[in-house]
Amino acid sequence: ARNFTLVRCRLPIVRGQEEAWTTMFFEVLSNAVIHGKRGGHLEVEHTEDADFHHLIFCDDGPGIDEAYRKKVFTAFYKIPKPDTEQNSGLGLYTCSHLARGWGGEIWAGQSRQGGAAIHLTVPIGVKP
């Protein structure tokens, strides 16, 4: 078991399929917990503009090396680390598929804390 602190912002009201949103949040948040520091910090941020909701999931773990940031959204791809053996390599691929289906995007970057930052955009008004 890993302990962590979750800091969340006020999340937008978005209508859509419960299963799809559950999958999206489960995959992104569980990756942060699994790959982050023990007792680490996870933050969910939200902003919006005229067209999109922007969600950013930030952790303070080791992050995702720039060389792997696009690859982690490919089916069955696992970053070459010992702790990825238990993973299928389908979680972030599934998130990418969902985001594109909604007319949005998802990508990886670096958080202010030095860990991973998963960015998700979802069009405002779309019912995923």
mmCIF file of N, CA and C in Angstrom:
data_model
loop_
_atom_site.group_PDB
_atom_site.id
_atom_site.type_symbol
_atom_site.label_atom_id
_atom_site.label_comp_id
_atom_site.label_asym_id
_atom_site.label_seq_id
_atom_site.Cartn_x
_atom_site.Cartn_y
_atom_site.Cartn_z
ATOM 1 N N ALA A 1 0.845 -1.186 0.000
ATOM 2 C CA ALA A 1 0.000 0.000 0.000
ATOM 3 C C ALA A 1 0.880 1.235 0.000
ATOM 4 N N ARG A 2 0.457 2.236 -0.749
ATOM 5 C CA ARG A 2 1.184 3.499 -0.823
ATOM 6 C C ARG A 2 0.298 4.599 -0.278
ATOM 7 N N ASN A 3 0.863 5.440 0.558
ATOM 8 C CA ASN A 3 0.142 6.611 1.037
ATOM 9 C C ASN A 3 0.515 7.786 0.151
ATOM 10 N N PHE A 4 -0.423 8.670 -0.080
ATOM 11 C CA PHE A 4 -0.156 9.869 -0.849
ATOM 12 C C PHE A 4 -1.166 10.928 -0.448
ATOM 13 N N THR A 5 -0.869 12.158 -0.792
ATOM 14 C CA THR A 5 -1.764 13.275 -0.532
ATOM 15 C C THR A 5 -2.337 13.725 -1.859
ATOM 16 N N LEU A 6 -3.647 13.801 -1.941
ATOM 17 C CA LEU A 6 -4.321 14.258 -3.147
ATOM 18 C C LEU A 6 -4.870 15.650 -2.898
ATOM 19 N N VAL A 7 -4.439 16.586 -3.725
ATOM 20 C CA VAL A 7 -4.949 17.954 -3.664
ATOM 21 C C VAL A 7 -5.711 18.164 -4.962
ATOM 22 N N ARG A 8 -6.968 18.507 -4.850
ATOM 23 C CA ARG A 8 -7.739 18.680 -6.067
ATOM 24 C C ARG A 8 -8.347 20.070 -6.116
ATOM 25 N N CYS A 9 -8.602 20.482 -7.305
ATOM 26 C CA CYS A 9 -9.244 21.767 -7.520
ATOM 27 C C CYS A 9 -10.744 21.529 -7.654
ATOM 28 N N ARG A 10 -11.455 22.569 -7.867
ATOM 29 C CA ARG A 10 -12.881 22.446 -8.171
ATOM 30 C C ARG A 10 -12.971 21.901 -9.590
ATOM 31 N N LEU A 11 -13.514 20.715 -9.731
ATOM 32 C CA LEU A 11 -13.600 20.083 -11.042
ATOM 33 C C LEU A 11 -14.863 20.534 -11.771
ATOM 34 N N PRO A 12 -14.802 20.586 -13.084
ATOM 35 C CA PRO A 12 -15.969 21.037 -13.847
ATOM 36 C C PRO A 12 -17.056 19.973 -13.868
ATOM 37 N N ILE A 13 -18.259 20.399 -14.139
ATOM 38 C CA ILE A 13 -19.343 19.454 -14.366
ATOM 39 C C ILE A 13 -19.312 19.099 -15.841
ATOM 40 N N VAL A 14 -19.066 17.835 -16.104
ATOM 41 C CA VAL A 14 -18.992 17.345 -17.478
ATOM 42 C C VAL A 14 -19.911 16.138 -17.560
ATOM 43 N N ARG A 15 -20.777 16.139 -18.516
ATOM 44 C CA ARG A 15 -21.694 15.015 -18.691
ATOM 45 C C ARG A 15 -21.047 14.005 -19.631
ATOM 46 N N GLY A 16 -21.317 12.749 -19.385
ATOM 47 C CA GLY A 16 -20.763 11.729 -20.260
ATOM 48 C C GLY A 16 -20.958 10.354 -19.674
ATOM 49 N N GLN A 17 -20.318 9.400 -20.296
ATOM 50 C CA GLN A 17 -20.427 8.012 -19.875
ATOM 51 C C GLN A 17 -19.610 7.794 -18.610
ATOM 52 N N GLU A 18 -20.287 7.312 -17.584
ATOM 53 C CA GLU A 18 -19.630 7.089 -16.299
ATOM 54 C C GLU A 18 -18.437 6.149 -16.427
ATOM 55 N N GLU A 19 -18.585 5.088 -17.197
ATOM 56 C CA GLU A 19 -17.505 4.102 -17.330
ATOM 57 C C GLU A 19 -16.267 4.720 -17.968
ATOM 58 N N ALA A 20 -16.463 5.573 -18.966
ATOM 59 C CA ALA A 20 -15.329 6.191 -19.644
ATOM 60 C C ALA A 20 -14.584 7.136 -18.713
ATOM 61 N N TRP A 21 -15.321 7.974 -17.983
ATOM 62 C CA TRP A 21 -14.676 8.897 -17.050
ATOM 63 C C TRP A 21 -14.021 8.159 -15.898
ATOM 64 N N THR A 22 -14.655 7.087 -15.426
ATOM 65 C CA THR A 22 -14.063 6.282 -14.354
ATOM 66 C C THR A 22 -12.746 5.695 -14.820
ATOM 67 N N THR A 23 -12.724 5.177 -16.039
ATOM 68 C CA THR A 23 -11.490 4.610 -16.597
ATOM 69 C C THR A 23 -10.408 5.682 -16.698
ATOM 70 N N MET A 24 -10.766 6.845 -17.232
ATOM 71 C CA MET A 24 -9.788 7.924 -17.399
ATOM 72 C C MET A 24 -9.156 8.298 -16.053
ATOM 73 N N PHE A 25 -9.997 8.583 -15.066
ATOM 74 C CA PHE A 25 -9.465 8.992 -13.762
ATOM 75 C C PHE A 25 -8.708 7.854 -13.083
ATOM 76 N N PHE A 26 -9.220 6.638 -13.165
ATOM 77 C CA PHE A 26 -8.538 5.513 -12.531
ATOM 78 C C PHE A 26 -7.140 5.340 -13.105
ATOM 79 N N GLU A 27 -7.024 5.327 -14.419
ATOM 80 C CA GLU A 27 -5.719 5.076 -15.049
ATOM 81 C C GLU A 27 -4.710 6.179 -14.736
ATOM 82 N N VAL A 28 -5.133 7.414 -14.869
ATOM 83 C CA VAL A 28 -4.201 8.523 -14.637
ATOM 84 C C VAL A 28 -3.799 8.598 -13.163
ATOM 85 N N LEU A 29 -4.778 8.508 -12.271
ATOM 86 C CA LEU A 29 -4.466 8.610 -10.843
ATOM 87 C C LEU A 29 -3.684 7.398 -10.338
ATOM 88 N N SER A 30 -4.035 6.206 -10.783
ATOM 89 C CA SER A 30 -3.305 5.032 -10.308
ATOM 90 C C SER A 30 -1.866 5.036 -10.802
ATOM 91 N N ASN A 31 -1.620 5.517 -12.026
ATOM 92 C CA ASN A 31 -0.232 5.637 -12.493
ATOM 93 C C ASN A 31 0.563 6.566 -11.594
ATOM 94 N N ALA A 32 -0.045 7.669 -11.191
ATOM 95 C CA ALA A 32 0.645 8.616 -10.316
ATOM 96 C C ALA A 32 0.970 7.982 -8.968
ATOM 97 N N VAL A 33 0.046 7.200 -8.438
ATOM 98 C CA VAL A 33 0.271 6.548 -7.145
ATOM 99 C C VAL A 33 1.317 5.439 -7.283
ATOM 100 N N ILE A 34 1.201 4.613 -8.308
ATOM 101 C CA ILE A 34 2.119 3.478 -8.498
ATOM 102 C C ILE A 34 3.548 3.955 -8.752
ATOM 103 N N HIS A 35 3.702 4.957 -9.590
ATOM 104 C CA HIS A 35 5.046 5.382 -9.996
ATOM 105 C C HIS A 35 5.582 6.558 -9.192
ATOM 106 N N GLY A 36 4.739 7.147 -8.364
ATOM 107 C CA GLY A 36 5.167 8.287 -7.558
ATOM 108 C C GLY A 36 5.903 7.863 -6.304
ATOM 109 N N LYS A 37 6.306 8.852 -5.544
ATOM 110 C CA LYS A 37 6.999 8.604 -4.276
ATOM 111 C C LYS A 37 6.046 8.002 -3.253
ATOM 112 N N ARG A 38 6.582 7.202 -2.360
ATOM 113 C CA ARG A 38 5.783 6.760 -1.210
ATOM 114 C C ARG A 38 5.513 7.993 -0.363
ATOM 115 N N GLY A 39 4.256 8.161 0.015
ATOM 116 C CA GLY A 39 3.897 9.353 0.772
ATOM 117 C C GLY A 39 3.921 10.607 -0.077
ATOM 118 N N GLY A 40 3.839 10.421 -1.392
ATOM 119 C CA GLY A 40 3.969 11.530 -2.320
ATOM 120 C C GLY A 40 2.764 12.449 -2.384
ATOM 121 N N HIS A 41 2.844 13.364 -3.306
ATOM 122 C CA HIS A 41 1.868 14.432 -3.464
ATOM 123 C C HIS A 41 1.312 14.375 -4.884
ATOM 124 N N LEU A 42 -0.009 14.376 -5.002
ATOM 125 C CA LEU A 42 -0.679 14.359 -6.292
ATOM 126 C C LEU A 42 -1.661 15.513 -6.330
ATOM 127 N N GLU A 43 -1.619 16.293 -7.404
ATOM 128 C CA GLU A 43 -2.483 17.463 -7.514
ATOM 129 C C GLU A 43 -3.236 17.422 -8.836
ATOM 130 N N VAL A 44 -4.516 17.768 -8.791
ATOM 131 C CA VAL A 44 -5.335 17.862 -9.996
ATOM 132 C C VAL A 44 -5.707 19.332 -10.169
ATOM 133 N N GLU A 45 -5.364 19.884 -11.321
ATOM 134 C CA GLU A 45 -5.643 21.284 -11.623
ATOM 135 C C GLU A 45 -6.652 21.363 -12.763
ATOM 136 N N HIS A 46 -7.452 22.417 -12.774
ATOM 137 C CA HIS A 46 -8.417 22.633 -13.853
ATOM 138 C C HIS A 46 -8.442 24.098 -14.256
ATOM 139 N N THR A 47 -8.407 24.319 -15.542
ATOM 140 C CA THR A 47 -8.673 25.633 -16.107
ATOM 141 C C THR A 47 -9.551 25.398 -17.322
ATOM 142 N N GLU A 48 -10.078 26.466 -17.861
ATOM 143 C CA GLU A 48 -10.835 26.332 -19.100
ATOM 144 C C GLU A 48 -10.698 27.601 -19.909
ATOM 145 N N ASP A 49 -10.880 27.444 -21.199
ATOM 146 C CA ASP A 49 -10.939 28.589 -22.082
ATOM 147 C C ASP A 49 -12.282 28.510 -22.807
ATOM 148 N N ALA A 50 -12.452 29.237 -23.863
ATOM 149 C CA ALA A 50 -13.741 29.276 -24.551
ATOM 150 C C ALA A 50 -14.132 27.922 -25.142
ATOM 151 N N ASP A 51 -13.149 27.086 -25.433
ATOM 152 C CA ASP A 51 -13.428 25.834 -26.135
ATOM 153 C C ASP A 51 -13.163 24.555 -25.347
ATOM 154 N N PHE A 52 -12.223 24.594 -24.393
ATOM 155 C CA PHE A 52 -11.779 23.356 -23.754
ATOM 156 C C PHE A 52 -11.669 23.461 -22.240
ATOM 157 N N HIS A 53 -11.935 22.326 -21.588
ATOM 158 C CA HIS A 53 -11.532 22.118 -20.201
ATOM 159 C C HIS A 53 -10.098 21.615 -20.274
ATOM 160 N N HIS A 54 -9.245 22.095 -19.387
ATOM 161 C CA HIS A 54 -7.853 21.647 -19.309
ATOM 162 C C HIS A 54 -7.646 21.062 -17.911
ATOM 163 N N LEU A 55 -7.384 19.773 -17.854
ATOM 164 C CA LEU A 55 -7.090 19.110 -16.584
ATOM 165 C C LEU A 55 -5.631 18.696 -16.596
ATOM 166 N N ILE A 56 -4.948 18.935 -15.479
ATOM 167 C CA ILE A 56 -3.552 18.526 -15.350
ATOM 168 C C ILE A 56 -3.417 17.727 -14.064
ATOM 169 N N PHE A 57 -2.884 16.527 -14.185
ATOM 170 C CA PHE A 57 -2.652 15.630 -13.060
ATOM 171 C C PHE A 57 -1.148 15.635 -12.797
ATOM 172 N N CYS A 58 -0.727 16.227 -11.687
ATOM 173 C CA CYS A 58 0.698 16.422 -11.389
ATOM 174 C C CYS A 58 1.109 15.592 -10.187
ATOM 175 N N ASP A 59 2.280 14.965 -10.268
ATOM 176 C CA ASP A 59 2.806 14.251 -9.109
ATOM 177 C C ASP A 59 4.248 14.671 -8.849
ATOM 178 N N ASP A 60 4.789 14.182 -7.742
ATOM 179 C CA ASP A 60 6.163 14.539 -7.381
ATOM 180 C C ASP A 60 7.092 13.333 -7.441
ATOM 181 N N GLY A 61 6.728 12.362 -8.274
ATOM 182 C CA GLY A 61 7.562 11.172 -8.449
ATOM 183 C C GLY A 61 8.737 11.453 -9.369
ATOM 184 N N PRO A 62 9.310 10.393 -9.953
ATOM 185 C CA PRO A 62 10.478 10.558 -10.816
ATOM 186 C C PRO A 62 10.145 11.155 -12.181
ATOM 187 N N GLY A 63 8.872 11.217 -12.536
ATOM 188 C CA GLY A 63 8.481 11.782 -13.820
ATOM 189 C C GLY A 63 8.663 10.794 -14.960
ATOM 190 N N ILE A 64 8.379 11.264 -16.151
ATOM 191 C CA ILE A 64 8.522 10.455 -17.365
ATOM 192 C C ILE A 64 9.601 11.121 -18.212
ATOM 193 N N ASP A 65 10.660 10.387 -18.472
ATOM 194 C CA ASP A 65 11.746 10.910 -19.292
ATOM 195 C C ASP A 65 11.183 11.385 -20.630
ATOM 196 N N GLU A 66 11.705 12.485 -21.117
ATOM 197 C CA GLU A 66 11.197 13.076 -22.351
ATOM 198 C C GLU A 66 11.179 12.080 -23.509
ATOM 199 N N ALA A 67 12.119 11.160 -23.544
ATOM 200 C CA ALA A 67 12.183 10.167 -24.622
ATOM 201 C C ALA A 67 10.986 9.229 -24.632
ATOM 202 N N TYR A 68 10.283 9.100 -23.504
ATOM 203 C CA TYR A 68 9.158 8.162 -23.393
ATOM 204 C C TYR A 68 7.789 8.836 -23.376
ATOM 205 N N ARG A 69 7.740 10.152 -23.385
ATOM 206 C CA ARG A 69 6.475 10.870 -23.153
ATOM 207 C C ARG A 69 5.411 10.597 -24.209
ATOM 208 N N LYS A 70 5.766 10.399 -25.444
ATOM 209 C CA LYS A 70 4.775 10.038 -26.464
ATOM 210 C C LYS A 70 4.529 8.538 -26.466
ATOM 211 N N LYS A 71 5.561 7.759 -26.217
ATOM 212 C CA LYS A 71 5.460 6.302 -26.278
ATOM 213 C C LYS A 71 4.517 5.726 -25.233
ATOM 214 N N VAL A 72 4.391 6.378 -24.071
ATOM 215 C CA VAL A 72 3.557 5.815 -23.004
ATOM 216 C C VAL A 72 2.082 5.750 -23.393
ATOM 217 N N PHE A 73 1.688 6.433 -24.462
ATOM 218 C CA PHE A 73 0.307 6.399 -24.933
ATOM 219 C C PHE A 73 0.104 5.389 -26.065
ATOM 220 N N THR A 74 1.135 4.576 -26.337
ATOM 221 C CA THR A 74 1.081 3.530 -27.348
ATOM 222 C C THR A 74 0.665 2.216 -26.680
ATOM 223 N N ALA A 75 -0.167 1.444 -27.366
ATOM 224 C CA ALA A 75 -0.650 0.170 -26.816
ATOM 225 C C ALA A 75 0.521 -0.748 -26.465
ATOM 226 N N PHE A 76 0.460 -1.319 -25.282
ATOM 227 C CA PHE A 76 1.403 -2.304 -24.739
ATOM 228 C C PHE A 76 2.791 -1.754 -24.433
ATOM 229 N N TYR A 77 2.990 -0.441 -24.552
ATOM 230 C CA TYR A 77 4.304 0.120 -24.253
ATOM 231 C C TYR A 77 4.450 0.308 -22.750
ATOM 232 N N LYS A 78 5.574 -0.149 -22.226
ATOM 233 C CA LYS A 78 5.901 0.045 -20.813
ATOM 234 C C LYS A 78 7.297 0.647 -20.737
ATOM 235 N N ILE A 79 7.438 1.679 -19.923
ATOM 236 C CA ILE A 79 8.764 2.258 -19.711
ATOM 237 C C ILE A 79 9.651 1.165 -19.140
ATOM 238 N N PRO A 80 10.842 0.994 -19.673
ATOM 239 C CA PRO A 80 11.704 -0.088 -19.196
ATOM 240 C C PRO A 80 12.184 0.124 -17.761
ATOM 241 N N LYS A 81 11.403 -0.369 -16.816
ATOM 242 C CA LYS A 81 11.726 -0.311 -15.391
ATOM 243 C C LYS A 81 11.239 -1.611 -14.768
ATOM 244 N N PRO A 82 11.868 -2.060 -13.711
ATOM 245 C CA PRO A 82 11.425 -3.303 -13.070
ATOM 246 C C PRO A 82 9.982 -3.257 -12.562
ATOM 247 N N ASP A 83 9.503 -2.097 -12.094
ATOM 248 C CA ASP A 83 8.166 -2.041 -11.493
ATOM 249 C C ASP A 83 7.044 -1.996 -12.531
ATOM 250 N N THR A 84 7.374 -2.038 -13.827
ATOM 251 C CA THR A 84 6.328 -2.004 -14.841
ATOM 252 C C THR A 84 5.932 -3.402 -15.302
ATOM 253 N N GLU A 85 6.556 -4.420 -14.777
ATOM 254 C CA GLU A 85 6.256 -5.786 -15.201
ATOM 255 C C GLU A 85 4.814 -6.178 -14.925
ATOM 256 N N GLN A 86 4.223 -5.649 -13.850
ATOM 257 C CA GLN A 86 2.860 -6.013 -13.505
ATOM 258 C C GLN A 86 1.827 -5.261 -14.343
ATOM 259 N N ASN A 87 2.236 -4.261 -15.084
ATOM 260 C CA ASN A 87 1.317 -3.437 -15.852
ATOM 261 C C ASN A 87 1.182 -3.967 -17.276
ATOM 262 N N SER A 88 0.023 -3.729 -17.887
ATOM 263 C CA SER A 88 -0.233 -4.228 -19.237
ATOM 264 C C SER A 88 0.281 -3.300 -20.326
ATOM 265 N N GLY A 89 0.474 -2.022 -20.003
ATOM 266 C CA GLY A 89 0.844 -1.062 -21.018
ATOM 267 C C GLY A 89 -0.370 -0.570 -21.802
ATOM 268 N N LEU A 90 -1.562 -0.780 -21.264
ATOM 269 C CA LEU A 90 -2.786 -0.354 -21.944
ATOM 270 C C LEU A 90 -3.490 0.818 -21.279
ATOM 271 N N GLY A 91 -3.113 1.169 -20.056
ATOM 272 C CA GLY A 91 -3.822 2.207 -19.316
ATOM 273 C C GLY A 91 -3.809 3.561 -19.987
ATOM 274 N N LEU A 92 -2.631 4.102 -20.249
ATOM 275 C CA LEU A 92 -2.550 5.421 -20.873
ATOM 276 C C LEU A 92 -2.947 5.370 -22.342
ATOM 277 N N TYR A 93 -2.767 4.215 -22.987
ATOM 278 C CA TYR A 93 -3.267 4.046 -24.353
ATOM 279 C C TYR A 93 -4.789 4.198 -24.359
ATOM 280 N N THR A 94 -5.454 3.580 -23.411
ATOM 281 C CA THR A 94 -6.910 3.682 -23.296
ATOM 282 C C THR A 94 -7.319 5.133 -23.070
ATOM 283 N N CYS A 95 -6.593 5.834 -22.206
ATOM 284 C CA CYS A 95 -6.873 7.252 -21.962
ATOM 285 C C CYS A 95 -6.731 8.064 -23.243
ATOM 286 N N SER A 96 -5.708 7.771 -24.024
ATOM 287 C CA SER A 96 -5.488 8.470 -25.280
ATOM 288 C C SER A 96 -6.645 8.221 -26.247
ATOM 289 N N HIS A 97 -7.086 6.990 -26.312
ATOM 290 C CA HIS A 97 -8.209 6.625 -27.176
ATOM 291 C C HIS A 97 -9.479 7.363 -26.750
ATOM 292 N N LEU A 98 -9.738 7.412 -25.456
ATOM 293 C CA LEU A 98 -10.918 8.117 -24.943
ATOM 294 C C LEU A 98 -10.827 9.615 -25.251
ATOM 295 N N ALA A 99 -9.683 10.224 -24.969
ATOM 296 C CA ALA A 99 -9.524 11.666 -25.190
ATOM 297 C C ALA A 99 -9.748 12.024 -26.661
ATOM 298 N N ARG A 100 -9.167 11.247 -27.567
ATOM 299 C CA ARG A 100 -9.349 11.517 -29.000
ATOM 300 C C ARG A 100 -10.810 11.331 -29.405
ATOM 301 N N GLY A 101 -11.468 10.325 -28.843
ATOM 302 C CA GLY A 101 -12.875 10.091 -29.135
ATOM 303 C C GLY A 101 -13.762 11.233 -28.676
ATOM 304 N N TRP A 102 -13.348 11.921 -27.639
ATOM 305 C CA TRP A 102 -14.096 13.061 -27.119
ATOM 306 C C TRP A 102 -13.762 14.353 -27.872
ATOM 307 N N GLY A 103 -12.779 14.289 -28.769
ATOM 308 C CA GLY A 103 -12.355 15.498 -29.476
ATOM 309 C C GLY A 103 -11.298 16.275 -28.726
ATOM 310 N N GLY A 104 -10.658 15.616 -27.768
ATOM 311 C CA GLY A 104 -9.630 16.259 -26.964
ATOM 312 C C GLY A 104 -8.267 15.656 -27.219
ATOM 313 N N GLU A 105 -7.365 15.924 -26.307
ATOM 314 C CA GLU A 105 -5.998 15.421 -26.394
ATOM 315 C C GLU A 105 -5.505 15.057 -25.005
ATOM 316 N N ILE A 106 -4.480 14.222 -24.966
ATOM 317 C CA ILE A 106 -3.799 13.907 -23.713
ATOM 318 C C ILE A 106 -2.309 13.781 -24.027
ATOM 319 N N TRP A 107 -1.481 14.328 -23.137
ATOM 320 C CA TRP A 107 -0.040 14.223 -23.330
ATOM 321 C C TRP A 107 0.650 14.304 -21.978
ATOM 322 N N ALA A 108 1.922 13.920 -21.980
ATOM 323 C CA ALA A 108 2.718 13.908 -20.750
ATOM 324 C C ALA A 108 3.746 15.024 -20.787
ATOM 325 N N GLY A 109 3.994 15.574 -19.623
ATOM 326 C CA GLY A 109 5.016 16.594 -19.458
ATOM 327 C C GLY A 109 5.631 16.438 -18.081
ATOM 328 N N GLN A 110 6.245 17.492 -17.599
ATOM 329 C CA GLN A 110 6.877 17.492 -16.289
ATOM 330 C C GLN A 110 6.126 18.453 -15.370
ATOM 331 N N SER A 111 5.876 18.004 -14.148
ATOM 332 C CA SER A 111 5.178 18.851 -13.174
ATOM 333 C C SER A 111 6.145 19.839 -12.531
ATOM 334 N N ARG A 112 5.585 20.829 -11.861
ATOM 335 C CA ARG A 112 6.416 21.805 -11.139
ATOM 336 C C ARG A 112 7.236 21.126 -10.045
ATOM 337 N N GLN A 113 6.738 20.004 -9.530
ATOM 338 C CA GLN A 113 7.442 19.274 -8.475
ATOM 339 C C GLN A 113 8.519 18.350 -9.047
ATOM 340 N N GLY A 114 8.639 18.300 -10.380
ATOM 341 C CA GLY A 114 9.654 17.458 -11.006
ATOM 342 C C GLY A 114 9.154 16.104 -11.441
ATOM 343 N N GLY A 115 7.930 15.766 -11.104
ATOM 344 C CA GLY A 115 7.357 14.484 -11.490
ATOM 345 C C GLY A 115 6.633 14.569 -12.820
ATOM 346 N N ALA A 116 5.710 13.645 -13.005
ATOM 347 C CA ALA A 116 4.923 13.615 -14.235
ATOM 348 C C ALA A 116 3.769 14.605 -14.154
ATOM 349 N N ALA A 117 3.408 15.132 -15.306
ATOM 350 C CA ALA A 117 2.208 15.950 -15.453
ATOM 351 C C ALA A 117 1.462 15.399 -16.662
ATOM 352 N N ILE A 118 0.281 14.871 -16.430
ATOM 353 C CA ILE A 118 -0.547 14.373 -17.522
ATOM 354 C C ILE A 118 -1.582 15.448 -17.823
ATOM 355 N N HIS A 119 -1.552 15.954 -19.038
ATOM 356 C CA HIS A 119 -2.445 17.013 -19.486
ATOM 357 C C HIS A 119 -3.588 16.395 -20.298
ATOM 358 N N LEU A 120 -4.810 16.790 -19.979
ATOM 359 C CA LEU A 120 -5.992 16.316 -20.692
ATOM 360 C C LEU A 120 -6.822 17.516 -21.097
ATOM 361 N N THR A 121 -7.190 17.587 -22.370
ATOM 362 C CA THR A 121 -8.126 18.612 -22.806
ATOM 363 C C THR A 121 -9.401 17.912 -23.276
ATOM 364 N N VAL A 122 -10.535 18.506 -22.934
ATOM 365 C CA VAL A 122 -11.840 17.987 -23.327
ATOM 366 C C VAL A 122 -12.671 19.179 -23.793
ATOM 367 N N PRO A 123 -13.257 19.093 -24.984
ATOM 368 C CA PRO A 123 -14.064 20.213 -25.465
ATOM 369 C C PRO A 123 -15.229 20.532 -24.517
ATOM 370 N N ILE A 124 -15.470 21.807 -24.322
ATOM 371 C CA ILE A 124 -16.617 22.247 -23.534
ATOM 372 C C ILE A 124 -17.880 22.000 -24.351
ATOM 373 N N GLY A 125 -18.879 21.453 -23.709
ATOM 374 C CA GLY A 125 -20.142 21.205 -24.398
ATOM 375 C C GLY A 125 -20.253 19.853 -25.040
ATOM 376 N N VAL A 126 -19.145 19.135 -25.172
ATOM 377 C CA VAL A 126 -19.193 17.791 -25.745
ATOM 378 C C VAL A 126 -19.593 16.831 -24.650
ATOM 379 N N LYS A 127 -20.409 15.872 -24.976
ATOM 380 C CA LYS A 127 -20.834 14.866 -24.005
ATOM 381 C C LYS A 127 -20.129 13.569 -24.323
ATOM 382 N N PRO A 128 -18.927 13.385 -23.754
ATOM 383 C CA PRO A 128 -18.161 12.159 -24.028
ATOM 384 C C PRO A 128 -18.879 10.926 -23.529
#
